[in-house]
Coordinates of C-alpha atoms in Angstrom, one line a residue:
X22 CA 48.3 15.9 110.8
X23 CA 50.8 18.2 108.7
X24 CA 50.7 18.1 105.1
X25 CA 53.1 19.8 102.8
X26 CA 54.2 19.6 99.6
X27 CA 58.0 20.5 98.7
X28 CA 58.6 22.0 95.3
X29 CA 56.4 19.5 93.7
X30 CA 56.3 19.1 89.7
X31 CA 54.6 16.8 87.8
X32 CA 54.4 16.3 84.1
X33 CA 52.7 13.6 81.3
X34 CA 54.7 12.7 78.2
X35 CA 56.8 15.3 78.7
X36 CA 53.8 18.0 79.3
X37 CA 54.7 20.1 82.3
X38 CA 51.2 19.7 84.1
X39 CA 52.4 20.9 87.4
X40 CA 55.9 23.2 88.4
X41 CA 57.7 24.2 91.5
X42 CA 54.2 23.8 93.8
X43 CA 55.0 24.4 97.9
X44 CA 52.4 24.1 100.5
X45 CA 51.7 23.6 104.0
X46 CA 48.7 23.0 105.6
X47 CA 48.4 23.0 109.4
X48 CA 46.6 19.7 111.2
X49 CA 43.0 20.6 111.2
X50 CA 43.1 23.0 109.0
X51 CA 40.3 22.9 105.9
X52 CA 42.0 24.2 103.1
X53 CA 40.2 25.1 100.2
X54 CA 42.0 24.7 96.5
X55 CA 41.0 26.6 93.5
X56 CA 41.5 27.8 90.2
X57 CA 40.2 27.9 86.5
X58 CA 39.4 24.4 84.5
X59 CA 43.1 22.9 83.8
X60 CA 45.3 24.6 86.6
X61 CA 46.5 21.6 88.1
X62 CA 44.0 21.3 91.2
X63 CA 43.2 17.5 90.2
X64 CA 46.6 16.6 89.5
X65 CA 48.3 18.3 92.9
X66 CA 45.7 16.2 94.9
X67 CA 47.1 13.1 93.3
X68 CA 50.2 14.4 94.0
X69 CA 49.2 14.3 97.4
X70 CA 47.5 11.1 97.9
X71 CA 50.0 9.4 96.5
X72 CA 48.6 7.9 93.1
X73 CA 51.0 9.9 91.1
X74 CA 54.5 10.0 91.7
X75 CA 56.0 13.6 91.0
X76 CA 59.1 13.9 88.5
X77 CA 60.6 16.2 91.5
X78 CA 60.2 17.6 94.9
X79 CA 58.4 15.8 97.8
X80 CA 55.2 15.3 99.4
X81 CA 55.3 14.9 103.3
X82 CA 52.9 13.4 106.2
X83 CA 54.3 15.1 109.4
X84 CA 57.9 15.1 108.6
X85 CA 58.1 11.6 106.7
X86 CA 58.6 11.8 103.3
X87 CA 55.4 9.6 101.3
X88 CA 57.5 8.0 99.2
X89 CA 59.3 6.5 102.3
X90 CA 55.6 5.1 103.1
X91 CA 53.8 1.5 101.5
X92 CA 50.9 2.0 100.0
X93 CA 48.5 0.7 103.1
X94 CA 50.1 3.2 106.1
X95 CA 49.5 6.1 103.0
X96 CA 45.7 4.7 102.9
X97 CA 45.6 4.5 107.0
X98 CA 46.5 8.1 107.0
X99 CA 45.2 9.6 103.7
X100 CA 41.8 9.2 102.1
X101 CA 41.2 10.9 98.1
X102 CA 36.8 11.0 97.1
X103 CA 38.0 11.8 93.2
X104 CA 35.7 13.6 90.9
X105 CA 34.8 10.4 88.7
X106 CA 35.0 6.8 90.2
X107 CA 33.7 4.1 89.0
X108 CA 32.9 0.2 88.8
X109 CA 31.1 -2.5 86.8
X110 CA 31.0 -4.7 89.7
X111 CA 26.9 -5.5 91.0
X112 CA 28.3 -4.1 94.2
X113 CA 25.9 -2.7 97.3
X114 CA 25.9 0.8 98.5
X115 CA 27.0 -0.6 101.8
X116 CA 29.6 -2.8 100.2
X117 CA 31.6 0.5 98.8
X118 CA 31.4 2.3 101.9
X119 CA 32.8 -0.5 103.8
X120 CA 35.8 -0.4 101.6
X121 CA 37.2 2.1 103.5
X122 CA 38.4 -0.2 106.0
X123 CA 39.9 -2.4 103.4
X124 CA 43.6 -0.7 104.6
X125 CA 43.4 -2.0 108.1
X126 CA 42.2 -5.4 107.7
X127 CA 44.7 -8.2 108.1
X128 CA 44.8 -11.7 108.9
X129 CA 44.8 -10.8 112.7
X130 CA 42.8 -8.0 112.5
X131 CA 39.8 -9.5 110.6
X132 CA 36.3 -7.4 110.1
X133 CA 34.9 -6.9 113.3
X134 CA 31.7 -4.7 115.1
X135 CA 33.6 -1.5 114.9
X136 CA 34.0 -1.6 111.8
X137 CA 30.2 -2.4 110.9
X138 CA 29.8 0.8 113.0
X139 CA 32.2 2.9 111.5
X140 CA 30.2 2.1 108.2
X141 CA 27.4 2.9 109.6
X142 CA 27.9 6.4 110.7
X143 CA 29.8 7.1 107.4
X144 CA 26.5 6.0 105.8
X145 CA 24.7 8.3 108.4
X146 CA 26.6 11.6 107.8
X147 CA 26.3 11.6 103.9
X148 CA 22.4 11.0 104.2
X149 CA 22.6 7.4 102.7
X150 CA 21.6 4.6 105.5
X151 CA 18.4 4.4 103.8
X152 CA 20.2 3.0 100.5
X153 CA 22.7 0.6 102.1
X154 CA 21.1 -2.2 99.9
X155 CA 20.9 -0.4 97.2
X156 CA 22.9 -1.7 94.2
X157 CA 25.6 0.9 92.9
X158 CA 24.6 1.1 89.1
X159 CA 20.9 2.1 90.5
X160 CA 22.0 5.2 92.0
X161 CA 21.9 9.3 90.9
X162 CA 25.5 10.6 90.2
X163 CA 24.8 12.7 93.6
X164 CA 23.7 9.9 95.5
X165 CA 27.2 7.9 93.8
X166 CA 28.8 11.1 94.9
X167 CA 27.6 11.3 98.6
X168 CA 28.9 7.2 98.7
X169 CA 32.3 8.2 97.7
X170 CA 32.5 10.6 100.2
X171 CA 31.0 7.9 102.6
X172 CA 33.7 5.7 102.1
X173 CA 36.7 7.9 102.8
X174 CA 35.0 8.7 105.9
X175 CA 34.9 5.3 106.7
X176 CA 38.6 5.0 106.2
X177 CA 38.9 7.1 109.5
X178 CA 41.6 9.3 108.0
X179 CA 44.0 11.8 109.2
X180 CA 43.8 13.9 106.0
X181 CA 41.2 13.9 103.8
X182 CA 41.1 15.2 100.3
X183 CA 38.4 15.9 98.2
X184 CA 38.0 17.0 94.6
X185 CA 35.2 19.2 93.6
X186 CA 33.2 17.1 96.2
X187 CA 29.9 18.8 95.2
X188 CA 29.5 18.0 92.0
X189 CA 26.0 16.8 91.2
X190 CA 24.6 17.1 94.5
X191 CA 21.8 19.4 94.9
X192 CA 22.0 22.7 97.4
X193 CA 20.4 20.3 100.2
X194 CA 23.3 17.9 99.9
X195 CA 26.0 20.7 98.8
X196 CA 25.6 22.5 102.2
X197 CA 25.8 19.6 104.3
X198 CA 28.6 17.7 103.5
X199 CA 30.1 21.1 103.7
X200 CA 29.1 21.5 106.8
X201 CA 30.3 18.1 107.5
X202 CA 34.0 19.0 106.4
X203 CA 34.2 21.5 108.1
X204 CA 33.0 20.0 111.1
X205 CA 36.1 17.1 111.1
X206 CA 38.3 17.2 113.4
X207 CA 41.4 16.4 110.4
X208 CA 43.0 18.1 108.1
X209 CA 41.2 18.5 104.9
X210 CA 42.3 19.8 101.4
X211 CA 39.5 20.4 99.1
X212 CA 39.1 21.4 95.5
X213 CA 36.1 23.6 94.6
X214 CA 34.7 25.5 91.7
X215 CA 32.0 27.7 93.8
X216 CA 34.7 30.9 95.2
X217 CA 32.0 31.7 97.7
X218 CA 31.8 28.3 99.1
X219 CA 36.1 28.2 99.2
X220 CA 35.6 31.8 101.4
X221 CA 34.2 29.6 104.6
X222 CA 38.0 27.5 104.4
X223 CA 40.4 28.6 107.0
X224 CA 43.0 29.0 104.1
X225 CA 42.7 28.9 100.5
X226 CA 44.9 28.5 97.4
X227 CA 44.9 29.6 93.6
X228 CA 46.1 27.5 90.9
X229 CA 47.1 28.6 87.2
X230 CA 49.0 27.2 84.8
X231 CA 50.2 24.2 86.8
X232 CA 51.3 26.6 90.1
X233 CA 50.7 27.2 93.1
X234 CA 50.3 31.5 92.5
X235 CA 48.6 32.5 96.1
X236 CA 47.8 31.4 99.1
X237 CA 46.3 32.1 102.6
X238 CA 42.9 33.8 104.2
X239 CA 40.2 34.0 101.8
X240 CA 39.8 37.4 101.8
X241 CA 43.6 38.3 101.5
X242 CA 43.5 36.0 98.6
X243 CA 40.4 36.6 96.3
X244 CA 40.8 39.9 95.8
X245 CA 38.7 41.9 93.0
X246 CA 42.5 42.0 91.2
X247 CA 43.0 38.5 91.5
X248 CA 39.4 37.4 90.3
X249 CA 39.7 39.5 87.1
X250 CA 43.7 38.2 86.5
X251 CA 42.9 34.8 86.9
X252 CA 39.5 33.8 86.7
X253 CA 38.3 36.9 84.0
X254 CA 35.4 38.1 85.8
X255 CA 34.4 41.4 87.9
X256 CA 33.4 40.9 91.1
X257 CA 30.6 42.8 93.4
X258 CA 30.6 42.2 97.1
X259 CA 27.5 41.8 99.5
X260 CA 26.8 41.6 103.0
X261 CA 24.2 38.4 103.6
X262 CA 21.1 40.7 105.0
X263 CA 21.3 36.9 107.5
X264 CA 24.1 36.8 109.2
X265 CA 26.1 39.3 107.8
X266 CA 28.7 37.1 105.9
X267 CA 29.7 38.4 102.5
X268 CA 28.7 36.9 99.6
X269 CA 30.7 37.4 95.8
X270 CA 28.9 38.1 93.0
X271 CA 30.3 38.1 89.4
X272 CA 30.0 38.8 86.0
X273 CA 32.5 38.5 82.9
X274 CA 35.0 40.5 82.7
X275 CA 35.8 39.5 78.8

């Protein structure tokens, strides 16, 4: 499924946070979304989701506008695994994962098998079916993290966003729910702080300052220029001695 944003701005108490941001990303696309601490990356993603509402411009599913949409056909389409999310509740790993299906339960659709196996795969592909009894305060901040990402998988969503998703997992973890996104058959939008991980998107996009200043193929858009303008740092490229790939390295360029 299409998303796209239309001249999106956003601001708080007056503070422009986000201006004049357009985007398009294709259905099944994985787009990757960087940028330096502050640009806007967490803010445009709630843009997106819609938990924020932006003081102008649009955000569209397809061709429908979002804020034509209620709150649970958003949720049936659009899943958000936010950086920090929290609860106090004595809750069970398998509990938060099966969450996810809270937006298509009703009284005529009550929980059913399906959606015990739904939880269980989402369980399954984050490495975590050997904690489903687990109680959320015992866990690791990557073991919370890798439940978060569990849940939105449960949600079964067209578009799935994802904010800096690898925080406090180890490499092990890092590389496979990578692999994982990338695997999804969805559209994907994800925020990441490692440049060489955001060079295996199909498309990427730079945020500074609260805009949207380039976007497309990874290596039309991280550019030595670019990575010294906007990120301050010189950049040395190798070939993987692997598979070939290339891999960035860095050092300051202040």
């Amino acid at each position: 499924m299409r998303l796209s944003a239309e001249q999106l701005a956003w601001s708080v108490h007056g503070t422009p946070l986000l201006s004049d941001v357009n985007l398009t990303v294709e259905p099944g696309q994985t787009f990757g979304l960087v940028g330096p601490n502050g640009s806007g990356k967490t803010s445009l993603l709630r843009l997106l989701a819609g938990l924020n509402k932006p003081k102008s411009g649009q955000v569209l599913i397809g061709s429908q506008p979002l804020h034509n949409l209620k709150q649970r056909a958003i949720a049936q389409s659009i899943a958000l695994v936010e950086q920090q999310a929290d609860t106090t509740d004595r809750i069970s790993v398998r509990d938060v994962v099966a969450l996810g299906r809270t937006p298509f339960l009703t009284a005529l659709r009550p929980w059913s098998t399906e959606d015990d196996a739904i939880v269980v795969q989402a369980l399954v592909d984050v490495d975590m079916v050997h904690m489903a009894d687990r109680l959320w305060h015992t866990l690791s901040g990557g073991e919370r993290q890798r439940v978060h990402i569990a849940r939105a998988l449960a949600q079964k969503p067209k578009i799935l966003l994802l904010d800096e998703p690898t925080n406090h997992l180890d490499i092990r973890h890092q590389l496979s729910i990578l692999e994982l996104v990338r695997q999804l058959p969805i559209t994907v939008i994800i925020s990441l702080h490692d440049l060489n991980q955001a060079m295996e998107c199909d498309r990427i996009g730079v945020m500074d300052g609260g805009r949207l200043i380039d976007s497309g193929h990874p290596n039309e858009v991280l550019t030595t220029s670019r990575l010294q303008q906007t990120f301050g740092v010189y950049t040395h490229v190798i070939d993987d001695p692997v598979d070939g790939k290339q891999i960035m390295r860095f050092r300051s360029a202040v």
